[in-house]
Short mmCIF file of C-alpha atoms in Angstrom, two decimals:
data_model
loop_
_atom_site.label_atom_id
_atom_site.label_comp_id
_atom_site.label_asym_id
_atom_site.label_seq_id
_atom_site.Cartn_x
_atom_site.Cartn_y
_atom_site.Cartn_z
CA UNK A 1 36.55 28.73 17.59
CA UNK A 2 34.74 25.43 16.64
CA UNK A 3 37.91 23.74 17.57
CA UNK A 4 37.21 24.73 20.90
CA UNK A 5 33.66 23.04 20.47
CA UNK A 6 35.15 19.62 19.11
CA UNK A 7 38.18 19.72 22.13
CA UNK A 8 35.38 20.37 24.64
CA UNK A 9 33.88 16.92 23.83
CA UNK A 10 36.59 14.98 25.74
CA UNK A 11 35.74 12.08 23.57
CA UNK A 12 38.57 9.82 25.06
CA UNK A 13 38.19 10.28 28.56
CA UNK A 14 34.42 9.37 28.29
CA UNK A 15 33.18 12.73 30.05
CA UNK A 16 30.33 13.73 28.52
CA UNK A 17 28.86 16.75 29.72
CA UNK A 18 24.53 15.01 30.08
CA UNK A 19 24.75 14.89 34.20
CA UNK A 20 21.33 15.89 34.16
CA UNK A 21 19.93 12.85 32.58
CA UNK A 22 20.70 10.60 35.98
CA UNK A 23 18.55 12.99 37.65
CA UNK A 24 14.52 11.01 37.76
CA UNK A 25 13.28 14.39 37.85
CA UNK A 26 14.90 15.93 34.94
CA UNK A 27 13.64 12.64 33.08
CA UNK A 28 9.90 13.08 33.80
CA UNK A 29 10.56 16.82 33.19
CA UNK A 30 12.49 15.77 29.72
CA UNK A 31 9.12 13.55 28.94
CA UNK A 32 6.97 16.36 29.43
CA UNK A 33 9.36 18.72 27.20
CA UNK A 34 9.23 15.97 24.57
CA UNK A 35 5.39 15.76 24.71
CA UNK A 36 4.65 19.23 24.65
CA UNK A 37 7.28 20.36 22.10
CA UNK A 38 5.51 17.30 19.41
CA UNK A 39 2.65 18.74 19.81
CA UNK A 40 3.41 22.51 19.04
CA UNK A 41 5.84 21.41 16.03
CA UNK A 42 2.88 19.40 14.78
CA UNK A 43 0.09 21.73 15.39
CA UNK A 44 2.53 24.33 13.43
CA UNK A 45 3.20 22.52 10.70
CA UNK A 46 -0.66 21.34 10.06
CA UNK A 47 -1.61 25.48 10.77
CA UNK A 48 0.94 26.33 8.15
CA UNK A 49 0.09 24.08 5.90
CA UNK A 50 -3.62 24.66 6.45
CA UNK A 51 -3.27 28.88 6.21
CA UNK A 52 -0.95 28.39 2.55
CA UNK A 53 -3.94 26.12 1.74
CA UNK A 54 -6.59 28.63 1.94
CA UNK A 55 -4.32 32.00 0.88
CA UNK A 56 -1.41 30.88 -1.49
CA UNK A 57 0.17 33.65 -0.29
CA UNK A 58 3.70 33.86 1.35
CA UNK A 59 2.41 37.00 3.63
CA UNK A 60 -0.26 35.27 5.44
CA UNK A 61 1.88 32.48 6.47
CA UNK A 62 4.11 35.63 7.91
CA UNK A 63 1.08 36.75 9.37
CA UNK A 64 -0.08 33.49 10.97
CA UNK A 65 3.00 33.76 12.78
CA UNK A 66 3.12 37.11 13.74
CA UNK A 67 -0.49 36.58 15.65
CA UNK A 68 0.92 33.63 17.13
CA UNK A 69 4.14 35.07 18.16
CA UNK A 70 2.42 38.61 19.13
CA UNK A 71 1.31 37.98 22.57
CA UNK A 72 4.38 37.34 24.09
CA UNK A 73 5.31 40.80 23.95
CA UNK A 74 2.46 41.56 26.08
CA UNK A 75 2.11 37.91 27.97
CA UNK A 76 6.06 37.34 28.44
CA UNK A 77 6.34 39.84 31.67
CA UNK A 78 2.98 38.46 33.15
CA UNK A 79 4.00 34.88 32.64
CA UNK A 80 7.62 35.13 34.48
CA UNK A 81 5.90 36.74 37.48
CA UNK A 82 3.20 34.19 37.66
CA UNK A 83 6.23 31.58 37.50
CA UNK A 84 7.93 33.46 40.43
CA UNK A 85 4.63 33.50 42.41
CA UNK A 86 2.68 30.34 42.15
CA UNK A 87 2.82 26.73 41.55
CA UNK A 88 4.89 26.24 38.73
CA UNK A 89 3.31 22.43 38.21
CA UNK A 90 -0.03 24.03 38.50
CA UNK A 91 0.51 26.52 36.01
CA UNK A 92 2.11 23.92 33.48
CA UNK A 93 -0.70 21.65 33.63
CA UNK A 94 -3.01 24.31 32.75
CA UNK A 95 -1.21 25.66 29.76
CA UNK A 96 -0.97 22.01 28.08
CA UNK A 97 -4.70 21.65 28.75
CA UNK A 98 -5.75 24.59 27.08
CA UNK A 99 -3.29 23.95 24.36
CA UNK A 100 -5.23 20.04 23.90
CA UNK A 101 -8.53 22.08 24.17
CA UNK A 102 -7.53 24.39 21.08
CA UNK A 103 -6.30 21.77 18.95
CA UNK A 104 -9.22 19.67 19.32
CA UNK A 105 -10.84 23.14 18.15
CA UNK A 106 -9.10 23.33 14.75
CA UNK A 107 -10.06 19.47 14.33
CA UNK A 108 -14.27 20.50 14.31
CA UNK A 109 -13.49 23.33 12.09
CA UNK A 110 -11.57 21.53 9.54
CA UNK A 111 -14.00 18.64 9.50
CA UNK A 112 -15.90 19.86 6.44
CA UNK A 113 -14.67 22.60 3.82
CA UNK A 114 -11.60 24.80 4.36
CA UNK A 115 -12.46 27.13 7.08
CA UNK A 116 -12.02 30.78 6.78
CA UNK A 117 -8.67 32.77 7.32
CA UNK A 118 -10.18 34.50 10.02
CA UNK A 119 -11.90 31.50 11.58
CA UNK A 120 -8.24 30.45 11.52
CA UNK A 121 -6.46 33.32 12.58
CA UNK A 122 -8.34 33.36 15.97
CA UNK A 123 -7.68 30.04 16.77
CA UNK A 124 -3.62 30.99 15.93
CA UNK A 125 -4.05 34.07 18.39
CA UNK A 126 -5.44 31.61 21.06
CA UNK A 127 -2.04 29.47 20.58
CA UNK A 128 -0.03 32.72 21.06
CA UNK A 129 -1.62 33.51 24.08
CA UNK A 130 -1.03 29.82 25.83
CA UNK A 131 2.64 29.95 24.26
CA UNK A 132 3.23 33.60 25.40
CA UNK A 133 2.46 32.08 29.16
CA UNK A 134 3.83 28.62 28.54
CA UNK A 135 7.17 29.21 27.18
CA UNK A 136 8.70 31.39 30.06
CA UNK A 137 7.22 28.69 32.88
CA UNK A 138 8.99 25.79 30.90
CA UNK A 139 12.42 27.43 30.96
CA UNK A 140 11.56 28.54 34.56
CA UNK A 141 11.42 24.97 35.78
CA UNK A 142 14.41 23.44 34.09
CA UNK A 143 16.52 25.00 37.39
CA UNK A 144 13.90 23.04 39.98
CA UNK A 145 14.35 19.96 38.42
CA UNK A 146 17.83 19.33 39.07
CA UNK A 147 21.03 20.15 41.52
CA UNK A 148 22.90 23.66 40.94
CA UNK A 149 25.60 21.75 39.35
CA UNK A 150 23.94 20.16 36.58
CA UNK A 151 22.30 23.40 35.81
CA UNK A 152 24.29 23.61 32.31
CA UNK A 153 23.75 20.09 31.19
CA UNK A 154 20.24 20.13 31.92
CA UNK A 155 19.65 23.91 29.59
CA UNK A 156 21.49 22.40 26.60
CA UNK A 157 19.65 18.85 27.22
CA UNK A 158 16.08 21.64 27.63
CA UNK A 159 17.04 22.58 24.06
CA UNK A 160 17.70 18.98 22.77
CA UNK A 161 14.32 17.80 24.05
CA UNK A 162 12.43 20.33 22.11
CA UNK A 163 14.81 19.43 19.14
CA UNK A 164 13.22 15.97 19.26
CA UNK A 165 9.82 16.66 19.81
CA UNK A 166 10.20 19.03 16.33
CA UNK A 167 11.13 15.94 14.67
CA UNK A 168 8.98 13.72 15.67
CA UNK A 169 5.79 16.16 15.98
CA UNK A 170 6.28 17.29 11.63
CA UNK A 171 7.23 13.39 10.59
CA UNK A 172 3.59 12.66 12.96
CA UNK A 173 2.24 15.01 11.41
CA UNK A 174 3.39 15.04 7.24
CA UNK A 175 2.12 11.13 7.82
CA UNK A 176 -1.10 11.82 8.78
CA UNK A 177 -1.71 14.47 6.10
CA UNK A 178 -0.43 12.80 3.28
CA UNK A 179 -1.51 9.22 4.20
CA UNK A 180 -4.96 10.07 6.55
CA UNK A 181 -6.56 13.53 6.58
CA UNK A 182 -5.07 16.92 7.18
CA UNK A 183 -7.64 16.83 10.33
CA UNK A 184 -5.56 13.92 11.39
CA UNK A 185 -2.69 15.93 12.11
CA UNK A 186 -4.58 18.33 14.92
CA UNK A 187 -6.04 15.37 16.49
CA UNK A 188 -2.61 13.87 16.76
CA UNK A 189 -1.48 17.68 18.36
CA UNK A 190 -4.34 17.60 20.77
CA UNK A 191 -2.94 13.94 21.75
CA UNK A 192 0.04 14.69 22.22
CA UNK A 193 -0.74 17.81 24.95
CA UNK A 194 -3.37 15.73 26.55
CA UNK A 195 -0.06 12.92 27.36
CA UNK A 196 1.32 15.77 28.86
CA UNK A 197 -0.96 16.83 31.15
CA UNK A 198 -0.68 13.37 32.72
CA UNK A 199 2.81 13.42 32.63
CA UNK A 200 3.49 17.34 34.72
CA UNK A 201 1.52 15.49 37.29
CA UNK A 202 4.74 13.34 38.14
CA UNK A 203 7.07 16.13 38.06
CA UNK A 204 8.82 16.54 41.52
CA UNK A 205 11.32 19.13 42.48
CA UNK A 206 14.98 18.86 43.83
CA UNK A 207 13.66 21.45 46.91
CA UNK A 208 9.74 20.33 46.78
CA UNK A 209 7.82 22.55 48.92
CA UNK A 210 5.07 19.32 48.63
CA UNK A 211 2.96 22.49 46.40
CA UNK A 212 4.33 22.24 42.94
CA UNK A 213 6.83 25.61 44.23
CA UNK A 214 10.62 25.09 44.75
CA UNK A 215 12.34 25.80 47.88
CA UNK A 216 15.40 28.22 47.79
CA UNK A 217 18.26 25.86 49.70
CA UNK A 218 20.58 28.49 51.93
CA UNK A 219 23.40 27.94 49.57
CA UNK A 220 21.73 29.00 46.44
CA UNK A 221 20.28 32.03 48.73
CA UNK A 222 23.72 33.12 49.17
CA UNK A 223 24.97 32.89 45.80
CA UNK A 224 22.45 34.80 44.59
CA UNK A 225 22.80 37.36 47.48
CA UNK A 226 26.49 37.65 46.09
CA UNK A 227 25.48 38.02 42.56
CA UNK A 228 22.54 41.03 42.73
CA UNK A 229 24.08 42.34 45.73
CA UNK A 230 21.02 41.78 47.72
CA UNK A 231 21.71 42.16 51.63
CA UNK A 232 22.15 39.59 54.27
CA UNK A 233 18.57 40.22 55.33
CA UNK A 234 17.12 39.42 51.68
CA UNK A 235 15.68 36.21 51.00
CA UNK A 236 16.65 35.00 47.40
CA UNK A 237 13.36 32.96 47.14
CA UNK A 238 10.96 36.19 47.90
CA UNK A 239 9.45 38.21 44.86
CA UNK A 240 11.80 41.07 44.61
CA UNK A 241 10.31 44.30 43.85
CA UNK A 242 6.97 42.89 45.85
CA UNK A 243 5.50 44.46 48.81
CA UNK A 244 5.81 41.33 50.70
CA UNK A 245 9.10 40.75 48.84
CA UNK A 246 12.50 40.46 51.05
CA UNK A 247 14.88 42.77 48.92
CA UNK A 248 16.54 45.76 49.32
CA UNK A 249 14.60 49.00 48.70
CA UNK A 250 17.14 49.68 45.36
CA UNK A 251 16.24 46.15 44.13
CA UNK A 252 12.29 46.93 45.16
CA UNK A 253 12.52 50.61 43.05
CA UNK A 254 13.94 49.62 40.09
CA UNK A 255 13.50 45.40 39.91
CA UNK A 256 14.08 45.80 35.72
CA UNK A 257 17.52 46.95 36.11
CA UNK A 258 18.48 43.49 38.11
CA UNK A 259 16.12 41.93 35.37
CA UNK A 260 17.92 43.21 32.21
CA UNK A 261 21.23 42.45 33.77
CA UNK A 262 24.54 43.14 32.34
CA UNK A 263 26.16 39.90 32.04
CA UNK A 264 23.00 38.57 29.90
CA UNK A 265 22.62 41.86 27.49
CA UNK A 266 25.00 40.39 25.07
CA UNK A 267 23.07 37.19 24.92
CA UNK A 268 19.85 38.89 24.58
CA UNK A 269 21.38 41.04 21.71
CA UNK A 270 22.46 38.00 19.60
CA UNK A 271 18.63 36.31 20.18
CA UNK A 272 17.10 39.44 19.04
CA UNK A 273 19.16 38.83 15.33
CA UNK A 274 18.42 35.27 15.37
CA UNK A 275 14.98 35.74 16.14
CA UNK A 276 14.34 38.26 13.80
CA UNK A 277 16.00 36.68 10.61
CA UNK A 278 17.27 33.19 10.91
CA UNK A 279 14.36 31.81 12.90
CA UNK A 280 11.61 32.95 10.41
CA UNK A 281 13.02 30.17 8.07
CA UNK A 282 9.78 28.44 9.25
CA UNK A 283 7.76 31.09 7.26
CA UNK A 284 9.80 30.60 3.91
CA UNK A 285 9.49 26.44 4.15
CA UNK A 286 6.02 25.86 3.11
CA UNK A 287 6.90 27.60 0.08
CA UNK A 288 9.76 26.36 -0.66
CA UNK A 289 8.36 22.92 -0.52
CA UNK A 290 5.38 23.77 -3.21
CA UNK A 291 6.93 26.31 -5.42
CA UNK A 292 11.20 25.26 -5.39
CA UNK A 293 11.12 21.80 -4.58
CA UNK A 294 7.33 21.25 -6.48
CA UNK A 295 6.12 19.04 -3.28
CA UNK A 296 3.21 18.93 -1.51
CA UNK A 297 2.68 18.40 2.51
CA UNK A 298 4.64 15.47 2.66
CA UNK A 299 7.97 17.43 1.12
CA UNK A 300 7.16 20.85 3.88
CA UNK A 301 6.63 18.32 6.94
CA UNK A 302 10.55 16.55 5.25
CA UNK A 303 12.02 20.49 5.43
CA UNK A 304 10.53 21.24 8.84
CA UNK A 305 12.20 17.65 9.82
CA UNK A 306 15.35 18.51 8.35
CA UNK A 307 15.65 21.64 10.08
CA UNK A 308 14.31 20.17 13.13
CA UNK A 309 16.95 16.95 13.16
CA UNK A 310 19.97 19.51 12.75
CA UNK A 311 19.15 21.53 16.07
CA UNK A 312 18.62 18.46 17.57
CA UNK A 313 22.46 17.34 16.47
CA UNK A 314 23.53 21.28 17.56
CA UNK A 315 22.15 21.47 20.44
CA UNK A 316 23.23 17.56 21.86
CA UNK A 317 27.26 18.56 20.33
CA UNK A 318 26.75 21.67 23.18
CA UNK A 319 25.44 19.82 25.54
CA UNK A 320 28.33 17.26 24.94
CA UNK A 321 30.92 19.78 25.38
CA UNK A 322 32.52 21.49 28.62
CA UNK A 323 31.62 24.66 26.58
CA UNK A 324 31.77 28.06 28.78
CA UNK A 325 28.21 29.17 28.95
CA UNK A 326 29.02 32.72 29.36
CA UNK A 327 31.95 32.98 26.65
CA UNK A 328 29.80 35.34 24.01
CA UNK A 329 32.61 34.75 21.60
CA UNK A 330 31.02 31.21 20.83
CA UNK A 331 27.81 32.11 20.67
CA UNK A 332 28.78 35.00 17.88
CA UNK A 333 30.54 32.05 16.29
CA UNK A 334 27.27 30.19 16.31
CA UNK A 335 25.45 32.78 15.34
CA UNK A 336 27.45 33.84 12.39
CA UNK A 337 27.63 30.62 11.23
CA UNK A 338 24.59 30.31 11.24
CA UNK A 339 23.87 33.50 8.96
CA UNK A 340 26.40 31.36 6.21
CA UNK A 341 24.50 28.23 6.39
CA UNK A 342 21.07 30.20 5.95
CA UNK A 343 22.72 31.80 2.68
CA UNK A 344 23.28 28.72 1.62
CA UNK A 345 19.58 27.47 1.37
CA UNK A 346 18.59 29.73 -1.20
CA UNK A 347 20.66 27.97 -3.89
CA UNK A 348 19.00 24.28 -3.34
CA UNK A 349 16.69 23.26 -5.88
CA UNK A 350 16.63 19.67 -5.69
CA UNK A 351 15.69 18.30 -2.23
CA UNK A 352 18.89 15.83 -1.32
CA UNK A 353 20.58 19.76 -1.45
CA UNK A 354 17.58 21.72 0.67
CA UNK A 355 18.19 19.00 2.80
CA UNK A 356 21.84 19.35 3.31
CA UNK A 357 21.91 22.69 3.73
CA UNK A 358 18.78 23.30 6.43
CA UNK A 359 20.18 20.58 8.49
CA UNK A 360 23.48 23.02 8.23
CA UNK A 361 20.97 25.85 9.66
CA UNK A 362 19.54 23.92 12.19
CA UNK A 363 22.52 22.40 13.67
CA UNK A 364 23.81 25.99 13.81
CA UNK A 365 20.31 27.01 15.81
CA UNK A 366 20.37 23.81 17.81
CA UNK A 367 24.61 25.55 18.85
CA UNK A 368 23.23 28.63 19.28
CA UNK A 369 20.16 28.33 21.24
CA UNK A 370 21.75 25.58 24.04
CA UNK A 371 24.71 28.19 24.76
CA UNK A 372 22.72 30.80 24.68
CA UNK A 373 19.70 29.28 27.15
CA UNK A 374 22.16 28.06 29.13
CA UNK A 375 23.95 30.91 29.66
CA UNK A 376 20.45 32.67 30.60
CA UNK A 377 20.28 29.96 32.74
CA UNK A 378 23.13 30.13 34.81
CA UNK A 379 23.67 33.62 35.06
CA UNK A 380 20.08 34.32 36.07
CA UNK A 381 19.65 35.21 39.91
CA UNK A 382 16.97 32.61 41.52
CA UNK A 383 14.93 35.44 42.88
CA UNK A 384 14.19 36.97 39.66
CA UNK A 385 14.70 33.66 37.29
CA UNK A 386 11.29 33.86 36.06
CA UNK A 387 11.44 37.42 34.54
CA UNK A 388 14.29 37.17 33.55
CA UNK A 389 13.81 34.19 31.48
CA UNK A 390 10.72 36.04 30.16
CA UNK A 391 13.08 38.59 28.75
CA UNK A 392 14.74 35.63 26.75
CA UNK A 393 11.30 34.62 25.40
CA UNK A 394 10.02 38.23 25.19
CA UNK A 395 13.43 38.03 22.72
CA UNK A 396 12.97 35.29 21.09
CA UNK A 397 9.51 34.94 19.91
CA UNK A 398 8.37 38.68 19.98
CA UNK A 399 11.55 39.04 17.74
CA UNK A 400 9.95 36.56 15.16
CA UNK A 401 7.04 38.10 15.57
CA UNK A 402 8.32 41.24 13.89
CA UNK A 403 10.53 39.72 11.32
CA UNK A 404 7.52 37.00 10.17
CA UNK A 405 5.40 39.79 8.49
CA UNK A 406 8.31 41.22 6.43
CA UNK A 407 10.21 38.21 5.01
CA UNK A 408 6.34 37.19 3.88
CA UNK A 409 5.80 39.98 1.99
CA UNK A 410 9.55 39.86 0.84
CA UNK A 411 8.70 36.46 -0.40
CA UNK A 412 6.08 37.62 -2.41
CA UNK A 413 7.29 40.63 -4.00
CA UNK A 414 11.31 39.02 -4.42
CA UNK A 415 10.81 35.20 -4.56
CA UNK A 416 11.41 32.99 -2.11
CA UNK A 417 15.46 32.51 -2.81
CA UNK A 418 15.67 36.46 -2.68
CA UNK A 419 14.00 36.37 0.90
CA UNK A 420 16.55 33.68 2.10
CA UNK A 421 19.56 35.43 1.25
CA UNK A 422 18.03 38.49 2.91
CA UNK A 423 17.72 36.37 5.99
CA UNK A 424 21.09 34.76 5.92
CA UNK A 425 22.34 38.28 5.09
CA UNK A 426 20.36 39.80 7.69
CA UNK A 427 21.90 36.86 10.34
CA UNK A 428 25.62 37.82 9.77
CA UNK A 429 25.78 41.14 9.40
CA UNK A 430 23.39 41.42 12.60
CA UNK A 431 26.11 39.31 14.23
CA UNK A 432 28.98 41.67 13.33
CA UNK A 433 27.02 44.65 14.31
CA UNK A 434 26.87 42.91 18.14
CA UNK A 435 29.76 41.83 18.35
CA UNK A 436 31.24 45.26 17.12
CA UNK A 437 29.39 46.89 19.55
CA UNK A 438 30.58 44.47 22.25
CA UNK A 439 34.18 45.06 21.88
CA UNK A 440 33.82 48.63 22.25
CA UNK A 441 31.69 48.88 24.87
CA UNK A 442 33.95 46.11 27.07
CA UNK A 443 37.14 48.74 25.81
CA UNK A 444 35.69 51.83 26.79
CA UNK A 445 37.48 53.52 29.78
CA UNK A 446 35.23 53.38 33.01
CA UNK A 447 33.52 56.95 33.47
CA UNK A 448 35.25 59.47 35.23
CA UNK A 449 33.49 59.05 38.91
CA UNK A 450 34.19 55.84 39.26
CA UNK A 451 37.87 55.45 37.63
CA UNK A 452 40.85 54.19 40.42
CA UNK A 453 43.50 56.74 40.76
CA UNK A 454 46.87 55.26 40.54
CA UNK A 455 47.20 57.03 44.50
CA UNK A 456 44.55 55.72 46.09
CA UNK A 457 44.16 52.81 47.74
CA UNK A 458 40.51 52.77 48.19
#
């Protein structure tokens, strides 16, 4: 299996697999990515830090990131149809705004004393509801920015660029709090989103309407056509399942069966495991760094790097690679690796170990999230693209959202290596379960109404 990784590399023919990085507007998107992600990692490591600060307790750091995870069960849905339906630009300046205006919040109420855990818990729900929105329209516009063909290369590159921005955002940000003020740290987040803001303002589109909306080319209306099944009179670009919409009446009565589409299920199965166990790591790392590794802010904002750095390496080896997007084989390989590596974690007590083994996790994250974004990517149908990357963010952060809570209060009833192996534990045998599942469904016989007789010839 990882064989297959390393021989997709093609390292001496010099064909790397980063297409999307000759595209200009892939490279202003990419500097937007970068801004934006630096200031969520940082903003997230100072909240952390802040909310262990006030409690001491393991649970409310799960619960600071339940309430900022929360809303995108609700938001997820609304923000994919807003992405479908208006200016994508427009709607990407105004989330970064909002996200600069509630950072330079938590700077005026951490001027003075600590603030209270409510005070802070509010401002942590107003971050879940810009992210909730946010994250959908991001992944929406990674297939505007570029051709059809660099489609792959640009979703593994998508995941790189965050990768970077969460290394660069908790290095920012341990500096500031360890060397400046804690308060330093949000003003650096608030920064970071205002750069941003400037920067979507350059972002042009391979089919620019000359609004901030894509254009669906003919070609990409017919592939699409071929893929839901849509007929000849559909448009690809309308809003199927609208009024005004161009679809057929099946794909206007039941739009969520084209949404939750069988050849992403599997992908969305393995997210919901990661997203549930491996990816609340983040909860576990603040204290880790106090109570293992005896640290302060300086040593969390080193773990957060660490993790941070080995998605970045991850995610750049798949976007490297001529990997097949849709082969779900790999990503259970990535994914069950992953559940190893997170095992692993719980035995490091000194820091040169913690730091071995997290970069081990993240690199298998950094795997698993490019193949799986980027087979969300590409299998997505243009017409629906927005909701249906809302379901992979619905996934993926309302998942963490549920597991947060639990491996908090784990870590404070168990100890904090208990709650790790229950998360690496949690990570493999969620794997097997999928993939288990999987193989049986894909050898089931077909059902009896549709099966070919061996007489008939159609």
């Amino acid at each position: 299996m990882t064989r297959g990784w390393f021989r997709g590399l093609n390292l001496g023919q010099g064909r790397y697999n980063i297409r999307a990085l000759r595209s200009p507007g892939f490279r202003r998107y990419a500097a937007v990515q970068l801004l934006s992600s630096t200031s969520v990692a940082s903003q997230m490591v100072a909240e952390l830090w802040l909310v262990y600060q006030i409690t001491g307790q393991a649970l409310s750091l799960g619960t600071s990131t339940a309430i900022r995870t929360a809303p995108a069960l609700v938001l997820a849905g609304v923000a994919g149809t807003l992405a479908d339906r208006f200016s994508r630009k427009l709607l990407l300046t105004v989330t970064q705004g909002a996200r600069c205006v509630l950072a330079a919040a938590f700077v005026l109420v951490t001027l003075g004393d600590l603030p209270s855990i409510g005070t802070v818990y509010l401002l942590v729900l107003g971050f879940g509801c810009i992210h909730g929105i946010d994250q959908p329209i991001r992944r929406a516009i990674v297939r505007d920015v570029v051709d059809r063909s660099e489609l792959p290369s640009a979703a593994s590159l998508h995941t790189a660029t965050i990768s970077t921005g969460g290394i660069i955002g908790p290095l920012c940000a341990g500096l500031l709090m360890t060397t400046v003020d804690p308060v330093a740290a949000f003003v650096f987040s608030s920064a970071s989103a205002l750069a941003a803001v400037g920067v979507v303002q350059a972002l042009r589109f391979v089919t620019d309407t000359g609004e901030g909306s894509p254009r669906v080319s003919r070609a990409d209306a017919a592939r699409d056509r071929a893929t839901t099944g849509a007929t000849p009179g559909s448009e690809a670009g309308d809003d199927a399942g609208s009024p005004a919409g161009g679809g057929t009446a099946g794909t206007r009565r039941a739009p969520l069966a084209l949404i939750w589409s069988p050849g992403l299920r599997p992908t969305f199965m393995f997210l919901l495991v990661l997203s549930v166990f491996a990816m609340n790591l983040n909860v576990l790392l603040p204290v880790i760094a106090a109570e293992v590794l005896a640290g302060g802010a300086g040593t969390y904002s080193l773990l957060h790097t660490f993790l941070r750095s080995g998605a970045l390496v991850g995610s750049l080896l798949a976007a490297v690679s001529a990997t097949r997007t849709t082969d779900h084989r790999r990503i259970f390989g990535a994914l069950f690796l992953c559940g190893a590596a997170l095992m692993s974690v719980a035995g490091g007590t000194l820091l040169a170990v913690a730091a071995v083994t997290i970069v081990a996790t993240g690199v298998c994250v950094g795997l698993f999230l490019s193949m799986a974004g980027a087979s969300v990517q590409t299998g997505a149908d243009r017409a629906l693209q927005g909701r249906q990357v809302a379901v992979y963010s619905f996934i993926f952060i309302g998942g963490r959202s549920l597991g947060a809570p639990l491996m908090g209060w784990l870590a404070d009833q168990l100890g904090t290596r208990w709650t790790t192996m229950v998360l690496g534990l949690g990570t493999l045998l969620g794997a097997l379960v999928v993939h288990a599942t999987l193989r049986r469904r894909q050898g089931a016989p077909p059902p009896a109404d549709v099966a070919v007789h061996p007489g008939r010839t159609g």
